[in-house]
C-alpha cells in the first residue's frame, strides 16, 4: 500500500430518497478565513484536470484574482462530479489558485473515488476535507491522512467504510487532531473510546501475529 511518506467546504441535507445532498448555501463559519471558494462543483467532469476547461461557479461573494489572474482563495470545490482519481490535482491547484500550497479546504464529496490518494498528504496546510458520498471501501485508507497535522474537519459518511466495525473510533484514533467528523463534533468521550479501541485492536493484532 502506498503511504504518504512514500511520496512526501458545509452541512448536508438528506433527500426523501435517503441520499445525502450538498447544500451550497450552508457552510461552517470558519470558511471566511479561506476566502470565497473556487467552485467547480456540478461540472460533470470525470477527472480533476477536466476542471481546467471550466469556469468557477459564481457565488454570493466575488472571487478576487492576482496580477496573473489566479484566484485569491484557499478553498476548492470539486464536489458533485464523476471524479474517479486525483491524477493532476497539484497541477489543477496551481492553475486556479494564487497560492496552491496554502489550500485549506477541499471538497471532493459526491464523486467516485474508491480510495484516499496519497497526493492529499502533500496538502500540508489542509484543514477541512470533504470526502463523503464516494466509494471508499477500505477503512485503513484513512490512516494515510495522519500526516496532515492541521486537518481538523473531515467527512467520510456515505462511503462503504461507514459500515465497517469501529468506523468512527478508527478515524478519530488515526486522526487525533480532529474536531469535527461527519458534521458531528468530536467529544472527549469519543477520544477516550477511540484510544481504547485502538489499544484493543493493536493488542489483538499482536496476539494473532505471535501465534503464527
PDB file of C-alpha atoms in Angstrom:
ATOM      1  CA  UNK A   1       0.000   0.000   0.000  1.00  0.00           C
ATOM      2  CA  UNK A   2       1.336   3.438  -0.913  1.00  0.00           C
ATOM      3  CA  UNK A   3       1.809   5.682   2.101  1.00  0.00           C
ATOM      4  CA  UNK A   4       2.185   9.408   2.495  1.00  0.00           C
ATOM      5  CA  UNK A   5       5.887   9.023   3.383  1.00  0.00           C
ATOM      6  CA  UNK A   6       6.499   7.365   0.081  1.00  0.00           C
ATOM      7  CA  UNK A   7       5.575  10.442  -1.925  1.00  0.00           C
ATOM      8  CA  UNK A   8       6.387  13.099   0.643  1.00  0.00           C
ATOM      9  CA  UNK A   9     -16.246  23.221   2.226  1.00  0.00           C
ATOM     10  CA  UNK A  10     -20.727  22.587   4.670  1.00  0.00           C
ATOM     11  CA  UNK A  11     -23.638  20.878   6.080  1.00  0.00           C
ATOM     12  CA  UNK A  12     -25.647  18.170   4.369  1.00  0.00           C
ATOM     13  CA  UNK A  13     -29.268  17.570   3.599  1.00  0.00           C
ATOM     14  CA  UNK A  14     -30.871  14.168   3.267  1.00  0.00           C
ATOM     15  CA  UNK A  15     -33.323  13.947   0.407  1.00  0.00           C
ATOM     16  CA  UNK A  16     -36.529  11.994   0.615  1.00  0.00           C
ATOM     17  CA  UNK A  17     -34.894   9.071  -1.178  1.00  0.00           C
ATOM     18  CA  UNK A  18     -32.265   8.823   1.553  1.00  0.00           C
ATOM     19  CA  UNK A  19     -29.383  10.223  -0.498  1.00  0.00           C
ATOM     20  CA  UNK A  20     -27.312  12.965   1.105  1.00  0.00           C
ATOM     21  CA  UNK A  21     -27.157  16.124  -0.938  1.00  0.00           C
ATOM     22  CA  UNK A  22     -24.738  19.005  -0.502  1.00  0.00           C
ATOM     23  CA  UNK A  23     -26.253  22.339   0.490  1.00  0.00           C
ATOM     24  CA  UNK A  24     -24.036  25.002  -1.005  1.00  0.00           C
ATOM     25  CA  UNK A  25     -25.669  27.777   0.998  1.00  0.00           C
ATOM     26  CA  UNK A  26     -24.857  26.367   4.413  1.00  0.00           C
ATOM     27  CA  UNK A  27     -21.182  26.484   5.331  1.00  0.00           C
ATOM     28  CA  UNK A  28     -19.265  26.413   8.609  1.00  0.00           C
ATOM     29  CA  UNK A  29     -18.467  29.907   9.832  1.00  0.00           C
ATOM     30  CA  UNK A  30     -14.698  29.484   9.579  1.00  0.00           C
ATOM     31  CA  UNK A  31     -14.971  29.281   5.781  1.00  0.00           C
ATOM     32  CA  UNK A  32     -14.487  33.057   5.916  1.00  0.00           C
ATOM     33  CA  UNK A  33     -10.810  32.622   6.754  1.00  0.00           C
ATOM     34  CA  UNK A  34     -10.282  30.752   3.472  1.00  0.00           C
ATOM     35  CA  UNK A  35     -11.929  33.311   1.203  1.00  0.00           C
ATOM     36  CA  UNK A  36     -14.711  32.649  -1.324  1.00  0.00           C
ATOM     37  CA  UNK A  37     -14.417  29.137  -2.781  1.00  0.00           C
ATOM     38  CA  UNK A  38     -13.272  28.357  -6.278  1.00  0.00           C
ATOM     39  CA  UNK A  39     -16.401  26.373  -7.035  1.00  0.00           C
ATOM     40  CA  UNK A  40     -16.077  23.737  -9.749  1.00  0.00           C
ATOM     41  CA  UNK A  41     -18.903  21.553  -8.489  1.00  0.00           C
ATOM     42  CA  UNK A  42     -21.627  20.150 -10.762  1.00  0.00           C
ATOM     43  CA  UNK A  43     -19.388  20.348 -13.848  1.00  0.00           C
ATOM     44  CA  UNK A  44     -19.874  16.731 -14.929  1.00  0.00           C
ATOM     45  CA  UNK A  45     -16.123  16.136 -15.087  1.00  0.00           C
ATOM     46  CA  UNK A  46     -14.656  12.627 -14.746  1.00  0.00           C
ATOM     47  CA  UNK A  47     -11.113  13.653 -13.814  1.00  0.00           C
ATOM     48  CA  UNK A  48      -9.542  16.525 -11.931  1.00  0.00           C
ATOM     49  CA  UNK A  49      -7.834  18.053 -14.947  1.00  0.00           C
ATOM     50  CA  UNK A  50     -11.205  18.259 -16.647  1.00  0.00           C
ATOM     51  CA  UNK A  51     -11.774  21.292 -14.448  1.00  0.00           C
ATOM     52  CA  UNK A  52      -9.164  23.217 -16.455  1.00  0.00           C
ATOM     53  CA  UNK A  53     -11.709  23.785 -19.203  1.00  0.00           C
ATOM     54  CA  UNK A  54     -14.339  25.080 -16.808  1.00  0.00           C
ATOM     55  CA  UNK A  55     -15.146  28.421 -15.216  1.00  0.00           C
ATOM     56  CA  UNK A  56     -15.830  28.523 -11.456  1.00  0.00           C
ATOM     57  CA  UNK A  57     -19.443  28.946 -10.474  1.00  0.00           C
ATOM     58  CA  UNK A  58     -20.498  32.386  -9.281  1.00  0.00           C
ATOM     59  CA  UNK A  59     -21.171  32.731  -5.580  1.00  0.00           C
ATOM     60  CA  UNK A  60     -22.512  35.337  -3.177  1.00  0.00           C
ATOM     61  CA  UNK A  61     -19.009  36.682  -2.668  1.00  0.00           C
ATOM     62  CA  UNK A  62     -16.921  37.604  -5.706  1.00  0.00           C
ATOM     63  CA  UNK A  63     -13.616  35.869  -6.311  1.00  0.00           C
ATOM     64  CA  UNK A  64     -10.598  38.144  -6.439  1.00  0.00           C
ATOM     65  CA  UNK A  65      -7.540  37.451  -8.582  1.00  0.00           C
ATOM     66  CA  UNK A  66      -3.915  38.490  -8.575  1.00  0.00           C
ATOM     67  CA  UNK A  67      -1.976  40.034 -11.467  1.00  0.00           C
ATOM     68  CA  UNK A  68      -1.672  36.591 -13.065  1.00  0.00           C
ATOM     69  CA  UNK A  69      -5.450  36.124 -12.888  1.00  0.00           C
ATOM     70  CA  UNK A  70      -5.171  33.360 -10.326  1.00  0.00           C
ATOM     71  CA  UNK A  71      -7.763  33.230  -7.586  1.00  0.00           C
ATOM     72  CA  UNK A  72      -7.026  34.541  -4.097  1.00  0.00           C
ATOM     73  CA  UNK A  73      -8.733  31.675  -2.328  1.00  0.00           C
ATOM     74  CA  UNK A  74      -7.761  28.771  -0.091  1.00  0.00           C
ATOM     75  CA  UNK A  75     -10.899  26.754  -0.869  1.00  0.00           C
ATOM     76  CA  UNK A  76     -11.595  24.462  -3.825  1.00  0.00           C
ATOM     77  CA  UNK A  77     -14.844  22.647  -4.537  1.00  0.00           C
ATOM     78  CA  UNK A  78     -14.850  19.694  -6.903  1.00  0.00           C
ATOM     79  CA  UNK A  79     -17.955  18.092  -5.445  1.00  0.00           C
ATOM     80  CA  UNK A  80     -20.862  16.519  -7.303  1.00  0.00           C
ATOM     81  CA  UNK A  81     -18.845  15.366 -10.294  1.00  0.00           C
ATOM     82  CA  UNK A  82     -17.759  11.927 -11.562  1.00  0.00           C
ATOM     83  CA  UNK A  83     -14.111  12.063 -10.495  1.00  0.00           C
ATOM     84  CA  UNK A  84     -12.521   8.616 -10.094  1.00  0.00           C
ATOM     85  CA  UNK A  85      -8.938   9.582  -9.153  1.00  0.00           C
ATOM     86  CA  UNK A  86      -6.851  12.630  -8.256  1.00  0.00           C
ATOM     87  CA  UNK A  87      -4.259  12.486 -11.027  1.00  0.00           C
ATOM     88  CA  UNK A  88      -3.294  16.071 -11.855  1.00  0.00           C
ATOM     89  CA  UNK A  89      -4.608  17.583  -8.619  1.00  0.00           C
ATOM     90  CA  UNK A  90      -1.468  19.588  -7.885  1.00  0.00           C
ATOM     91  CA  UNK A  91      -1.389  20.954 -11.439  1.00  0.00           C
ATOM     92  CA  UNK A  92      -5.040  21.915 -11.201  1.00  0.00           C
ATOM     93  CA  UNK A  93      -4.472  23.701  -7.902  1.00  0.00           C
ATOM     94  CA  UNK A  94      -1.609  25.663  -9.447  1.00  0.00           C
ATOM     95  CA  UNK A  95      -3.755  26.568 -12.438  1.00  0.00           C
ATOM     96  CA  UNK A  96      -6.559  28.101 -10.394  1.00  0.00           C
ATOM     97  CA  UNK A  97      -5.034  29.281  -7.116  1.00  0.00           C
ATOM     98  CA  UNK A  98      -2.582  32.085  -6.429  1.00  0.00           C
ATOM     99  CA  UNK A  99      -1.126  30.099  -3.523  1.00  0.00           C
ATOM    100  CA  UNK A 100      -1.874  26.412  -4.117  1.00  0.00           C
ATOM    101  CA  UNK A 101       0.378  25.299  -1.255  1.00  0.00           C
ATOM    102  CA  UNK A 102      -1.900  27.198   1.136  1.00  0.00           C
ATOM    103  CA  UNK A 103      -5.055  25.254   0.262  1.00  0.00           C
ATOM    104  CA  UNK A 104      -7.027  24.906   3.478  1.00  0.00           C
ATOM    105  CA  UNK A 105     -10.369  23.486   2.348  1.00  0.00           C
ATOM    106  CA  UNK A 106     -11.011  20.811  -0.276  1.00  0.00           C
ATOM    107  CA  UNK A 107     -14.434  19.432  -1.143  1.00  0.00           C
ATOM    108  CA  UNK A 108     -14.383  16.152  -3.078  1.00  0.00           C
ATOM    109  CA  UNK A 109     -17.771  14.899  -1.925  1.00  0.00           C
ATOM    110  CA  UNK A 110     -20.234  13.156  -4.255  1.00  0.00           C
ATOM    111  CA  UNK A 111     -17.679  11.730  -6.645  1.00  0.00           C
ATOM    112  CA  UNK A 112     -16.492   8.196  -7.465  1.00  0.00           C
ATOM    113  CA  UNK A 113     -13.260   7.936  -5.517  1.00  0.00           C
ATOM    114  CA  UNK A 114     -12.533   4.436  -4.199  1.00  0.00           C
ATOM    115  CA  UNK A 115      -9.516   5.286  -2.058  1.00  0.00           C
ATOM    116  CA  UNK A 116      -7.610   8.140  -0.459  1.00  0.00           C
ATOM    117  CA  UNK A 117      -4.911   9.202  -2.900  1.00  0.00           C
ATOM    118  CA  UNK A 118      -1.564   9.963  -1.209  1.00  0.00           C
ATOM    119  CA  UNK A 119      -1.457  13.249  -3.138  1.00  0.00           C
ATOM    120  CA  UNK A 120      -3.824  14.574  -0.471  1.00  0.00           C
ATOM    121  CA  UNK A 121      -0.989  14.217   2.032  1.00  0.00           C
ATOM    122  CA  UNK A 122       1.011  16.761   0.062  1.00  0.00           C
ATOM    123  CA  UNK A 123      -1.549  19.422   1.001  1.00  0.00           C
ATOM    124  CA  UNK A 124       0.278  20.330   4.184  1.00  0.00           C
ATOM    125  CA  UNK A 125      -1.982  23.260   5.120  1.00  0.00           C
ATOM    126  CA  UNK A 126      -5.239  21.381   4.657  1.00  0.00           C
ATOM    127  CA  UNK A 127      -7.725  21.960   7.473  1.00  0.00           C
ATOM    128  CA  UNK A 128     -11.024  20.749   6.037  1.00  0.00           C
ATOM    129  CA  UNK A 129     -11.528  17.748   3.759  1.00  0.00           C
ATOM    130  CA  UNK A 130     -14.892  16.560   2.462  1.00  0.00           C
ATOM    131  CA  UNK A 131     -14.915  13.021   1.074  1.00  0.00           C
ATOM    132  CA  UNK A 132     -18.469  11.961   1.850  1.00  0.00           C
ATOM    133  CA  UNK A 133     -20.576  10.067  -0.685  1.00  0.00           C
ATOM    134  CA  UNK A 134     -17.764   8.427  -2.616  1.00  0.00           C
ATOM    135  CA  UNK A 135     -16.825   4.750  -2.970  1.00  0.00           C
ATOM    136  CA  UNK A 136     -14.068   4.389  -0.361  1.00  0.00           C
ATOM    137  CA  UNK A 137     -14.247   0.817   0.924  1.00  0.00           C
ATOM    138  CA  UNK A 138     -11.042   0.196   2.928  1.00  0.00           C
ATOM    139  CA  UNK A 139     -11.061   1.784   6.384  1.00  0.00           C
ATOM    140  CA  UNK A 140      -7.269   1.700   6.668  1.00  0.00           C
ATOM    141  CA  UNK A 141      -7.100   4.225   3.806  1.00  0.00           C
ATOM    142  CA  UNK A 142      -7.887   6.903   6.392  1.00  0.00           C
ATOM    143  CA  UNK A 143      -4.538   6.269   8.087  1.00  0.00           C
ATOM    144  CA  UNK A 144      -2.780   7.934   5.155  1.00  0.00           C
ATOM    145  CA  UNK A 145      -4.099  11.312   6.311  1.00  0.00           C
ATOM    146  CA  UNK A 146      -2.357  11.109   9.676  1.00  0.00           C
ATOM    147  CA  UNK A 147       0.475  13.348   8.489  1.00  0.00           C
ATOM    148  CA  UNK A 148      -1.840  16.300   7.908  1.00  0.00           C
ATOM    149  CA  UNK A 149      -1.210  17.945  11.247  1.00  0.00           C
ATOM    150  CA  UNK A 150      -3.671  20.798  10.695  1.00  0.00           C
ATOM    151  CA  UNK A 151      -6.586  18.680   9.471  1.00  0.00           C
ATOM    152  CA  UNK A 152      -9.410  19.273  11.955  1.00  0.00           C
ATOM    153  CA  UNK A 153     -12.552  18.513   9.935  1.00  0.00           C
ATOM    154  CA  UNK A 154     -13.334  15.521   7.747  1.00  0.00           C
ATOM    155  CA  UNK A 155     -16.410  13.885   6.243  1.00  0.00           C
ATOM    156  CA  UNK A 156     -16.447  10.242   5.204  1.00  0.00           C
ATOM    157  CA  UNK A 157     -20.077   9.212   5.623  1.00  0.00           C
ATOM    158  CA  UNK A 158     -21.784   7.798   2.571  1.00  0.00           C
ATOM    159  CA  UNK A 159     -18.770   5.604   1.783  1.00  0.00           C
ATOM    160  CA  UNK A 160     -18.679   1.827   2.257  1.00  0.00           C
ATOM    161  CA  UNK A 161     -16.270   2.290   5.180  1.00  0.00           C
ATOM    162  CA  UNK A 162     -19.104   3.853   7.179  1.00  0.00           C
ATOM    163  CA  UNK A 163     -20.411   0.312   7.710  1.00  0.00           C
ATOM    164  CA  UNK A 164     -17.068  -1.010   8.975  1.00  0.00           C
ATOM    165  CA  UNK A 165     -16.814  -2.122  12.590  1.00  0.00           C
ATOM    166  CA  UNK A 166     -15.325   0.650  14.717  1.00  0.00           C
ATOM    167  CA  UNK A 167     -15.628   3.174  11.876  1.00  0.00           C
ATOM    168  CA  UNK A 168     -15.831   6.371  13.933  1.00  0.00           C
ATOM    169  CA  UNK A 169     -13.365   5.159  16.558  1.00  0.00           C
ATOM    170  CA  UNK A 170     -10.843   4.169  13.904  1.00  0.00           C
ATOM    171  CA  UNK A 171     -10.988   7.541  12.143  1.00  0.00           C
ATOM    172  CA  UNK A 172     -10.655   9.533  15.372  1.00  0.00           C
ATOM    173  CA  UNK A 173      -7.794   7.320  16.510  1.00  0.00           C
ATOM    174  CA  UNK A 174      -5.988   7.702  13.183  1.00  0.00           C
ATOM    175  CA  UNK A 175      -6.586  11.485  13.134  1.00  0.00           C
ATOM    176  CA  UNK A 176      -6.397  12.539  16.799  1.00  0.00           C
ATOM    177  CA  UNK A 177      -6.405  16.248  15.952  1.00  0.00           C
ATOM    178  CA  UNK A 178      -9.936  16.095  14.535  1.00  0.00           C
ATOM    179  CA  UNK A 179     -12.528  18.461  15.973  1.00  0.00           C
ATOM    180  CA  UNK A 180     -15.376  17.506  13.648  1.00  0.00           C
ATOM    181  CA  UNK A 181     -16.174  14.276  11.820  1.00  0.00           C
ATOM    182  CA  UNK A 182     -19.154  13.779   9.535  1.00  0.00           C
ATOM    183  CA  UNK A 183     -20.600  17.134  10.645  1.00  0.00           C
ATOM    184  CA  UNK A 184     -20.557  15.957  14.270  1.00  0.00           C
ATOM    185  CA  UNK A 185     -18.256  17.347  16.972  1.00  0.00           C
ATOM    186  CA  UNK A 186     -15.555  15.023  18.260  1.00  0.00           C
ATOM    187  CA  UNK A 187     -16.027  14.876  22.026  1.00  0.00           C
ATOM    188  CA  UNK A 188     -13.708  13.915  24.844  1.00  0.00           C
ATOM    189  CA  UNK A 189     -15.644  10.676  25.220  1.00  0.00           C
ATOM    190  CA  UNK A 190     -15.106   9.982  21.518  1.00  0.00           C
ATOM    191  CA  UNK A 191     -11.357  10.304  22.010  1.00  0.00           C
ATOM    192  CA  UNK A 192     -11.339   8.026  25.048  1.00  0.00           C
ATOM    193  CA  UNK A 193     -13.322   5.358  23.200  1.00  0.00           C
ATOM    194  CA  UNK A 194     -11.068   5.703  20.155  1.00  0.00           C
ATOM    195  CA  UNK A 195      -7.933   5.215  22.256  1.00  0.00           C
ATOM    196  CA  UNK A 196      -9.408   2.159  23.988  1.00  0.00           C
ATOM    197  CA  UNK A 197     -10.491   0.725  20.661  1.00  0.00           C
ATOM    198  CA  UNK A 198      -7.057   1.270  19.099  1.00  0.00           C
ATOM    199  CA  UNK A 199      -5.314  -0.325  22.094  1.00  0.00           C
ATOM    200  CA  UNK A 200      -7.636  -3.323  21.981  1.00  0.00           C
ATOM    201  CA  UNK A 201      -7.242  -3.692  18.217  1.00  0.00           C
ATOM    202  CA  UNK A 202      -3.456  -3.480  18.354  1.00  0.00           C
ATOM    203  CA  UNK A 203      -3.297  -5.985  21.207  1.00  0.00           C
ATOM    204  CA  UNK A 204      -5.468  -8.419  19.274  1.00  0.00           C
ATOM    205  CA  UNK A 205      -3.324  -7.993  16.173  1.00  0.00           C
ATOM    206  CA  UNK A 206      -0.102  -8.556  18.123  1.00  0.00           C
ATOM    207  CA  UNK A 207      -1.519 -11.672  19.771  1.00  0.00           C
ATOM    208  CA  UNK A 208      -2.565 -13.086  16.408  1.00  0.00           C
ATOM    209  CA  UNK A 209       0.874 -12.432  14.920  1.00  0.00           C
ATOM    210  CA  UNK A 210       2.634 -14.102  17.866  1.00  0.00           C
ATOM    211  CA  UNK A 211       0.598 -17.263  17.294  1.00  0.00           C
ATOM    212  CA  UNK A 212       1.534 -17.525  13.639  1.00  0.00           C
TER     213      UNK A 212
END
